Short mmCIF file of C-alpha atoms in Angstrom, two decimals:
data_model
loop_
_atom_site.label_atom_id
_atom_site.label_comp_id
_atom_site.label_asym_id
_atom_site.label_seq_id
_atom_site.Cartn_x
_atom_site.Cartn_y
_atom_site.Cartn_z
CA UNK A 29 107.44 19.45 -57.81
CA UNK A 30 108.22 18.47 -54.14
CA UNK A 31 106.46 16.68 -51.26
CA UNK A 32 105.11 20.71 -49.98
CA UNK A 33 103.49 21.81 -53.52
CA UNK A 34 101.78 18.84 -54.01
CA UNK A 35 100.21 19.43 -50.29
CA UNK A 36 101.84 17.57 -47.33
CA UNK A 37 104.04 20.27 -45.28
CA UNK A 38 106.30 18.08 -43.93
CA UNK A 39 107.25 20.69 -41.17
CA UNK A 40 104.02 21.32 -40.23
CA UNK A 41 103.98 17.74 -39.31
CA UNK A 42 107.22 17.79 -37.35
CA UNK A 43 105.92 20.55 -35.26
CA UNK A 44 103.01 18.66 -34.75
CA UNK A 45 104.58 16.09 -33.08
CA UNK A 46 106.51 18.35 -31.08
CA UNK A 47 103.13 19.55 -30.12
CA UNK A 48 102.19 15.86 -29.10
CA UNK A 49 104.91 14.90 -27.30
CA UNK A 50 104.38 16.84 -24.24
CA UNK A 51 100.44 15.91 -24.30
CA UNK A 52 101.54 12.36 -24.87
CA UNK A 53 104.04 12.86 -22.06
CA UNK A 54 101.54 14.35 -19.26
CA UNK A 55 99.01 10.86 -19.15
CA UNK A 56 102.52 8.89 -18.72
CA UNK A 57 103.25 6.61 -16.23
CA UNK A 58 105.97 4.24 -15.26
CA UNK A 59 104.48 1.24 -17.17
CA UNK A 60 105.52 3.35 -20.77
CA UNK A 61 108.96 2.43 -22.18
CA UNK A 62 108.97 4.88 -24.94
CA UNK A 63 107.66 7.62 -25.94
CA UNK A 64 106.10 9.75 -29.20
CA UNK A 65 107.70 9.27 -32.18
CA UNK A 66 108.92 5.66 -32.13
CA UNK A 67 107.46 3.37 -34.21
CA UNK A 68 105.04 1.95 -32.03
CA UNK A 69 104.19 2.87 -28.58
CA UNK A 70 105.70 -0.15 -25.89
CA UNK A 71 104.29 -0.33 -22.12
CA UNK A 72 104.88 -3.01 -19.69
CA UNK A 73 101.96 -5.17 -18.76
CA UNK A 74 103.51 -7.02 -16.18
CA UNK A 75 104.02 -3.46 -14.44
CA UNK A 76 100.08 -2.55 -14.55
CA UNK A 77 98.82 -5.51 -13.48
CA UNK A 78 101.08 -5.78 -10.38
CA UNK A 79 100.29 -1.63 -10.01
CA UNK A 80 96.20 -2.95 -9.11
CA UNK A 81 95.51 -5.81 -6.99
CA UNK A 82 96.49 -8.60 -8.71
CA UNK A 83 94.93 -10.94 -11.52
CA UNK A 84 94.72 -14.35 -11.96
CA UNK A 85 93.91 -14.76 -15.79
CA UNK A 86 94.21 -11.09 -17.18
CA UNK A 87 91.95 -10.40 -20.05
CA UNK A 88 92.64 -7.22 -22.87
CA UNK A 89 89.46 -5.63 -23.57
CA UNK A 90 89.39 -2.82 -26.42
CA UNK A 91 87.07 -0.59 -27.55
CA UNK A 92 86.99 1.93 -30.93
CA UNK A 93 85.82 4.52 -31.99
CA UNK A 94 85.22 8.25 -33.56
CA UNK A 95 83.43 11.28 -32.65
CA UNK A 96 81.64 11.47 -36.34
CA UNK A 97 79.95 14.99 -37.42
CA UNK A 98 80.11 17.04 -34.18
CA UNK A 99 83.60 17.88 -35.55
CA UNK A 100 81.85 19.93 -38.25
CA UNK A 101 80.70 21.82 -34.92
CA UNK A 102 83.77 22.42 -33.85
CA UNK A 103 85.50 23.63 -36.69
CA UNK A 104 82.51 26.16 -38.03
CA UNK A 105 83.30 27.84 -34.07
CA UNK A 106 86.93 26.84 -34.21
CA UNK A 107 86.72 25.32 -30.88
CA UNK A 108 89.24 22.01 -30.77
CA UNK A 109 89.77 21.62 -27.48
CA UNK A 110 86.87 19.02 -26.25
CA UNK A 111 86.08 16.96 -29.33
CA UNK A 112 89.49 15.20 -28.43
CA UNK A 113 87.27 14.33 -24.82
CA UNK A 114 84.84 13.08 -27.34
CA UNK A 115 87.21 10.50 -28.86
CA UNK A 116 88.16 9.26 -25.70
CA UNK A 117 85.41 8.88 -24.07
CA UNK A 118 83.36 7.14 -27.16
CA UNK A 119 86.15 4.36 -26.68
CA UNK A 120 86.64 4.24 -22.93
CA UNK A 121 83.32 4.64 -21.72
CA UNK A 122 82.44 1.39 -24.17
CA UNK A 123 85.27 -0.86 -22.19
CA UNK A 124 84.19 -0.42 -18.88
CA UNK A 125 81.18 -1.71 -19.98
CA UNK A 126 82.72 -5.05 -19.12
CA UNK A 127 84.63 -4.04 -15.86
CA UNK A 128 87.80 -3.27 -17.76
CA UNK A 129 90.24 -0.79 -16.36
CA UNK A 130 91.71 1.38 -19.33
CA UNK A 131 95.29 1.15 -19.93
CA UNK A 132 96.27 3.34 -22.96
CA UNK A 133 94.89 4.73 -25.89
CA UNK A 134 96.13 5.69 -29.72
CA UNK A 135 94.49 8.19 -31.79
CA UNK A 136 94.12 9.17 -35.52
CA UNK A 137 94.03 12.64 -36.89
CA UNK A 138 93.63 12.79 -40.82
CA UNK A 139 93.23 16.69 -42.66
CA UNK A 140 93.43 17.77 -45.67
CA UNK A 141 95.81 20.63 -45.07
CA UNK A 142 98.08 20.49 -41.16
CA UNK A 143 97.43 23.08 -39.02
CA UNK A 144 99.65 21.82 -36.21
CA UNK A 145 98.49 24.27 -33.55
CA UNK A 146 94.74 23.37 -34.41
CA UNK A 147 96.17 19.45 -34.55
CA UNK A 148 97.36 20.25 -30.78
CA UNK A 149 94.07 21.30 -29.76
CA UNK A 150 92.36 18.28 -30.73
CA UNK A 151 95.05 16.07 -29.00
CA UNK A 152 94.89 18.50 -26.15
CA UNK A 153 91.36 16.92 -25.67
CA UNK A 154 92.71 13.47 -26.21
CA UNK A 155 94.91 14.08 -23.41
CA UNK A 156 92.57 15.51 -21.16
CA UNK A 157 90.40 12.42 -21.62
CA UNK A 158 93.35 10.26 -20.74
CA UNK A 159 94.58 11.51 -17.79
CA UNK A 160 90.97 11.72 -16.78
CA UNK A 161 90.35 7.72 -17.18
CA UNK A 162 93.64 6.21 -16.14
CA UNK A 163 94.78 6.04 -19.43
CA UNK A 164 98.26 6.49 -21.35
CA UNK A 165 98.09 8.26 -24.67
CA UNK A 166 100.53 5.60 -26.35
CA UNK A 167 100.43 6.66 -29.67
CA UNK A 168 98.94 7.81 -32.84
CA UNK A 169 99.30 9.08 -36.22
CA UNK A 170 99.19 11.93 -38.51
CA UNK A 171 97.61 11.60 -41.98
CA UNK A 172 97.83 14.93 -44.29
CA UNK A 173 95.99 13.89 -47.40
CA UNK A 174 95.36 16.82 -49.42
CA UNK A 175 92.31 16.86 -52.02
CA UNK A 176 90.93 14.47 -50.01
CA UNK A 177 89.74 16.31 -47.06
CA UNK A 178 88.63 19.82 -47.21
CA UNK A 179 91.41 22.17 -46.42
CA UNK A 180 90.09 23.34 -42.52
CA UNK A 181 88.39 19.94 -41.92
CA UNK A 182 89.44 16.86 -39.67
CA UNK A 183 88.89 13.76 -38.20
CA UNK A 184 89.65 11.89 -35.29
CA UNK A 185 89.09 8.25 -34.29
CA UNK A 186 91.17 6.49 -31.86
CA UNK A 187 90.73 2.76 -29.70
CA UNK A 188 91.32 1.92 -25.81
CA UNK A 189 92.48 -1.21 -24.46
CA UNK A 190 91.98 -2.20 -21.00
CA UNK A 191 91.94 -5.17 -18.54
CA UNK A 192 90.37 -7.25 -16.38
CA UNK A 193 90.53 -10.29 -14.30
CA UNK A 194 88.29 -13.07 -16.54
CA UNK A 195 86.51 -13.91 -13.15
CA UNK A 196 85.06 -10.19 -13.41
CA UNK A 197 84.25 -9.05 -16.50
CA UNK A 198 80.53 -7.80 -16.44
CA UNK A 199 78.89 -10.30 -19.96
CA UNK A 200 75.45 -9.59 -18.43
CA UNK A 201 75.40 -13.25 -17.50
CA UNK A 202 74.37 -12.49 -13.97
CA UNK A 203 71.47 -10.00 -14.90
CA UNK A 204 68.29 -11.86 -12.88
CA UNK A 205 64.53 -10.69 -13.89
CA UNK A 206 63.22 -7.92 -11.24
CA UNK A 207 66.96 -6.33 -11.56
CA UNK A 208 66.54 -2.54 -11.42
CA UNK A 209 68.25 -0.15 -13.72
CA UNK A 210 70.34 2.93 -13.15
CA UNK A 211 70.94 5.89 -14.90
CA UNK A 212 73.46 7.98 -14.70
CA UNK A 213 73.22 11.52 -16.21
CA UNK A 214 75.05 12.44 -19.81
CA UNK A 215 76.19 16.03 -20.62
CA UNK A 216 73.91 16.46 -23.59
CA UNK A 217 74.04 14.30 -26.79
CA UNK A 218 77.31 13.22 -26.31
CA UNK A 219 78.57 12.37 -29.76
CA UNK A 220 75.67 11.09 -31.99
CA UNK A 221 73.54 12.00 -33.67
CA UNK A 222 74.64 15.34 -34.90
CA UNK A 223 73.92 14.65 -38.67
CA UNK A 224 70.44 15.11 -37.89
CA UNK A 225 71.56 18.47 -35.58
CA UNK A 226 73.06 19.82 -38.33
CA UNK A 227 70.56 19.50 -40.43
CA UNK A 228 67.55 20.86 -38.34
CA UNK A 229 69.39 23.13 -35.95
CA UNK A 230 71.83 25.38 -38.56
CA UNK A 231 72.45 28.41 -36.44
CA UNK A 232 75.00 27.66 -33.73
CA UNK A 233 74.59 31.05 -32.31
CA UNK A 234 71.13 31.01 -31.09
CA UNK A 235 70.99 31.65 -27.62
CA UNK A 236 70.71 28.81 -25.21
CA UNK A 237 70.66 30.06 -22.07
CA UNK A 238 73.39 32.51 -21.98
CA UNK A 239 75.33 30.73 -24.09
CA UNK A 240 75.26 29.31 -27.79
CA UNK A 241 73.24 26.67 -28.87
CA UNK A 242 76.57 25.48 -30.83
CA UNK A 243 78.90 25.66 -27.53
CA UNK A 244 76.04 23.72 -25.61
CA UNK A 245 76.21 20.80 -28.10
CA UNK A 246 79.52 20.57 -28.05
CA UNK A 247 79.65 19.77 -24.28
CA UNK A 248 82.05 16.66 -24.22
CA UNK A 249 80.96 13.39 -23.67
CA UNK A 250 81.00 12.00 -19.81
CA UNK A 251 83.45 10.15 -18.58
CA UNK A 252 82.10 7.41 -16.43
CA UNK A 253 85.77 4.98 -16.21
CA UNK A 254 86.26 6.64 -12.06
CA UNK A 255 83.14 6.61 -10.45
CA UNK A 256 82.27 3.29 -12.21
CA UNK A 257 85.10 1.56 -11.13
CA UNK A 258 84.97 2.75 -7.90
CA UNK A 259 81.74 1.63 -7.39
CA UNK A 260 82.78 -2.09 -8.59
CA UNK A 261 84.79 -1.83 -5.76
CA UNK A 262 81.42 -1.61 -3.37
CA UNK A 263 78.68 -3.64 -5.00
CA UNK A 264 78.40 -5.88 -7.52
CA UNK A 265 76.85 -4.59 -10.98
CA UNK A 266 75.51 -7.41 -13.15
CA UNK A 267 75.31 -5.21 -16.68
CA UNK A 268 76.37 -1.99 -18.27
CA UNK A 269 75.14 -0.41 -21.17
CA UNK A 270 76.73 2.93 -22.79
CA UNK A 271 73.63 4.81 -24.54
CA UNK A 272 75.29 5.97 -27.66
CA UNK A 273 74.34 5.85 -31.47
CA UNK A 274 70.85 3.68 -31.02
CA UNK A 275 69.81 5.58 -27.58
CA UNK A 276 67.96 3.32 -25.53
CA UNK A 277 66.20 1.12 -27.97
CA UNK A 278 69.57 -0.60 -29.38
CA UNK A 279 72.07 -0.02 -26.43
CA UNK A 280 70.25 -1.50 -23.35
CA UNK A 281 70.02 -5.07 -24.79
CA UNK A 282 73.44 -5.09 -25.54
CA UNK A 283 73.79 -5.85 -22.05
CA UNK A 284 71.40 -8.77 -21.85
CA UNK A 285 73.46 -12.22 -22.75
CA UNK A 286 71.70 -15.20 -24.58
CA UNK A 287 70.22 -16.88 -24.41
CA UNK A 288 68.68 -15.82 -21.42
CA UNK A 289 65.62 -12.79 -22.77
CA UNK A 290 65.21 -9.81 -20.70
CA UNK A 291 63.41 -6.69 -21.45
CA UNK A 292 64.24 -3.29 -20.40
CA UNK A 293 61.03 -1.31 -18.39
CA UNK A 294 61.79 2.25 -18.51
CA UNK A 295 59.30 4.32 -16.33
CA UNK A 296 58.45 7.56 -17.87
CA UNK A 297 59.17 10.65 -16.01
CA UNK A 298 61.93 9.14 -13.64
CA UNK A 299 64.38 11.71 -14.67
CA UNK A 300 64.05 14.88 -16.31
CA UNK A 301 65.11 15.07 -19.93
CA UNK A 302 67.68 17.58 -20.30
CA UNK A 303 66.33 20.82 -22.18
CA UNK A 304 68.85 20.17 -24.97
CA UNK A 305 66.57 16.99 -26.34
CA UNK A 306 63.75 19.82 -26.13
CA UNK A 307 65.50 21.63 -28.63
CA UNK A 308 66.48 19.25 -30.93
CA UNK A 309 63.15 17.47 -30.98
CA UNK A 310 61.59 21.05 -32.13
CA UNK A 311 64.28 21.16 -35.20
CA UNK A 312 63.72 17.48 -36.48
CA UNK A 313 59.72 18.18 -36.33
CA UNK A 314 60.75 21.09 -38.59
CA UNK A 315 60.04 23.87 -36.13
CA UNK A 316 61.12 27.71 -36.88
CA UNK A 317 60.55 29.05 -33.33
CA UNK A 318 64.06 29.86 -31.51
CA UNK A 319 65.27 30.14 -27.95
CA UNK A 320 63.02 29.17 -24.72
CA UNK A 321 60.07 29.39 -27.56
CA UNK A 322 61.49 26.16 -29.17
CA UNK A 323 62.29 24.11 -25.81
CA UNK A 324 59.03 24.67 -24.80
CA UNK A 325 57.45 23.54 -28.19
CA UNK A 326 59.74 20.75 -28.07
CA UNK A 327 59.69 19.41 -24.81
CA UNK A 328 55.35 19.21 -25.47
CA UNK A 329 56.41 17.29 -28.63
CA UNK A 330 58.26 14.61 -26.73
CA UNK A 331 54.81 14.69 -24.14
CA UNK A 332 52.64 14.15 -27.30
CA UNK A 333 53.80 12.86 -30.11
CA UNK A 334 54.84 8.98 -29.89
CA UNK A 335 56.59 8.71 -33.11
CA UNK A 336 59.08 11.57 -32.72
CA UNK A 337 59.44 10.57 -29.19
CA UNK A 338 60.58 7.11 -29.99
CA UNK A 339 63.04 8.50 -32.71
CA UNK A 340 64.72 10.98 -30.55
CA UNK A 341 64.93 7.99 -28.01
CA UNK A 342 66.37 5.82 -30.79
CA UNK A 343 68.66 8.56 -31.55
CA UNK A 344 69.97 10.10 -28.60
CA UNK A 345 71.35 9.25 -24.91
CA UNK A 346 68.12 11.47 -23.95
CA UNK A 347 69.90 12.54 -20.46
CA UNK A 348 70.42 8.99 -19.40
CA UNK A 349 74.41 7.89 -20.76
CA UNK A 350 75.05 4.86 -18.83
CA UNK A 351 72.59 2.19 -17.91
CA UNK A 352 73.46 -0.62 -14.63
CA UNK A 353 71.58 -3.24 -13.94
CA UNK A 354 71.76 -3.89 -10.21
CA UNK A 355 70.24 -6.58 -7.81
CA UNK A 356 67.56 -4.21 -6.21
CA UNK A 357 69.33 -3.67 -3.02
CA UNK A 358 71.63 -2.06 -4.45
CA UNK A 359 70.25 0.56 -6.24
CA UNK A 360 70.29 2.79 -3.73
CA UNK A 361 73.36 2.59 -2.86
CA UNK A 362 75.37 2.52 -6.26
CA UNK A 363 73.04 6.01 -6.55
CA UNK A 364 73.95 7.80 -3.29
CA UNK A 365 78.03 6.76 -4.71
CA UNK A 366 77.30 8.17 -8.16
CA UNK A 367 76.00 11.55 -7.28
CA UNK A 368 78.48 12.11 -4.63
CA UNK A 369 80.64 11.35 -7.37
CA UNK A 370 79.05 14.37 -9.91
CA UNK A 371 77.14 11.88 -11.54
CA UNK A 372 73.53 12.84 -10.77
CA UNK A 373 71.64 9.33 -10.87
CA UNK A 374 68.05 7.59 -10.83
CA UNK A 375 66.19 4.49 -10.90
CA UNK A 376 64.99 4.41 -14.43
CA UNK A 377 63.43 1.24 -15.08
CA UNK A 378 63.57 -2.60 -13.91
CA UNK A 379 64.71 -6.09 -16.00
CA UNK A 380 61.62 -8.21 -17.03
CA UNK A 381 61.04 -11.66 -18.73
CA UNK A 382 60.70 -11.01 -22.69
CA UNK A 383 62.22 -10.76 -25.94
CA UNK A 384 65.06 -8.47 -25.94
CA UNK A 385 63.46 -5.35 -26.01
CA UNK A 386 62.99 -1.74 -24.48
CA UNK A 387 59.80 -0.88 -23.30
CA UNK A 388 57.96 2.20 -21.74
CA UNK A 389 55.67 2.26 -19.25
#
């Protein structure tokens, strides 16, 4: 018996990489001193920070993550090409968080069975998300571990590292009561939650409209690196907050720092929840109607019923997928930037004395 019986196609794996390479190749700049298939990736740090403006005491800031069930999405439409966004973005959108300015990123793909044209789809998405943020894809590896994944199925998790100048980084130190709070829109549920998708919405084809419900969830996650450092370089933003696995209820006091004790004010009704939330509300209350019946059923179950409202808001981004909290003055401003920007965003709430907490008012 050989390496190929017992599972692991060795070629496959080669081509693969030749697959990579180019991907790799296209988010390159003239920091990297290598390139795919070394044994570790190698990029000059003394060439990015002299490439911005300069930093006195340069801090690495780094961020992982996955993109978790929506891959089961993916792979029962056989569409690779954004979950690779996903990855990215889960990472990326975590380190700006701080004011960190991503500088590369390394993924890992692990199958039970290579399909190296399918494995190039999924870093085609990694790559997209990369050149989209700044980043260089450094790295990453290849696992083929057969009878331990389902032949067909994959996963992907990768990390980001980034920097920033320790006299900027954004701890939430600075966040005053009577601060206002931001949100900017997300593209649907991002990348969590999708366990509980599965389980109450099973058929991806169901029209959503004009288009299936399955291809509407798996609209990538946002990627907020640009227009959020580009506004750093207008006003000063005192905390961030990515709304990912947790929604509201466990992201936004991330950004609080002790042992000062804010709470988060969210006024109902300042933006308009996203008809995909409608949806998904209707399958976890365990209803069979389909289509425009089942948003409208939904969205009068996030109106009425205060217990699955607070779940899907502990679940999901709800619309809102990052959260600033802004001296007051500024709020208009850092708004006007983001939507001429493509990121449509409101005044969602205010910071008040308490105990750490989200509230709705």
């Amino acid at each position: 018996m050989d390496y190929k019986q017992a599972g692991v196609n060795i070629e496959e794996g080669y081509r693969a990489v030749g697959k990579y390479r180019d991907l790799a190749a296209s988010t390159a700049n003239a920091s990297v001193l290598n390139g795919i298939g070394s044994f570790a990736g190698m990029l000059s740090i003394g060439d990015l920070i002299r490439a911005g403006k300069g930093m006195e005491e340069p801090v690495l800031v780094s961020g992982t993550d996955g993109v978790g069930t929506k891959l089961d999405i993916a792979f029962q439409l056989k569409k690779y090409d954004t979950v690779g966004i996903d990855c990215v973005a889960m990472c990326v959108n975590d380190v700006i968080c701080h004011g960190a300015r991503p500088l590369f990123f390394l993924d890992y793909l692990a199958c039970g069975k290579l399909d190296a044209d399918v494995a190039a789809e999924l870093v085609k998405g990694v790559a997209v998300g990369c050149r989209e943020t700044g980043s260089v894809l450094l790295g990453g590896e290849t696992a083929e571990m057969p009878g331990f994944y389902d032949e067909g199925k994959y996963d992907i998790a990768g990390f980001s590292v980034g920097i920033v100048d320790k006299k900027n980084i954004i701890d939430g130190r600075n966040i005053k009561e009577g601060d206002v709070l931001v949100g900017a829109a997300s593209s649907g549920p991002h990348s969590n939650g999708f366990s509980l998708i599965r389980k109450s919405l099973p058929d991806l084809h169901e029209d959503f409209g004009g288009m299936s419900l399955g291809y509407a969830l798996l609209e990538p996650t946002r990627l907020y690196v640009k227009p959020i450092l580009a506004l750093l370089e207008q006003i000063g933003i005192r905390g961030m907050a990515h709304i990912t696995g947790g929604g509201f209820y466990e992201n936004i006091p991330r950004m609080f720092t002790a042992p000062a004790v804010f709470d988060a004010v969210i006024k109902k009704g300042s933006w308009t929840i996203p008809a995909i939330f409608a949806r998904i509300a209707a399958g976890a209350a365990g209803l069979k109607e389909k289509g425009p019946a089942a948003r409208e059923a939904g969205a009068k179950l996030l109106e009425t019923d205060a217990s699955l409202r607070k779940q899907m808001f502990n679940t999901y981004n709800m619309g809102i997928g990052f959260v600033l909290a802004l001296k007051p003055e500024d709020s208009r401003k850092a708004i006007e930037f983001l939507d001429s920007k493509g990121f449509p965003s409101w005044e969602i709430g205010r910071v008040e004395a308490g105990n750490g907490v989200v509230r709705f008012e």
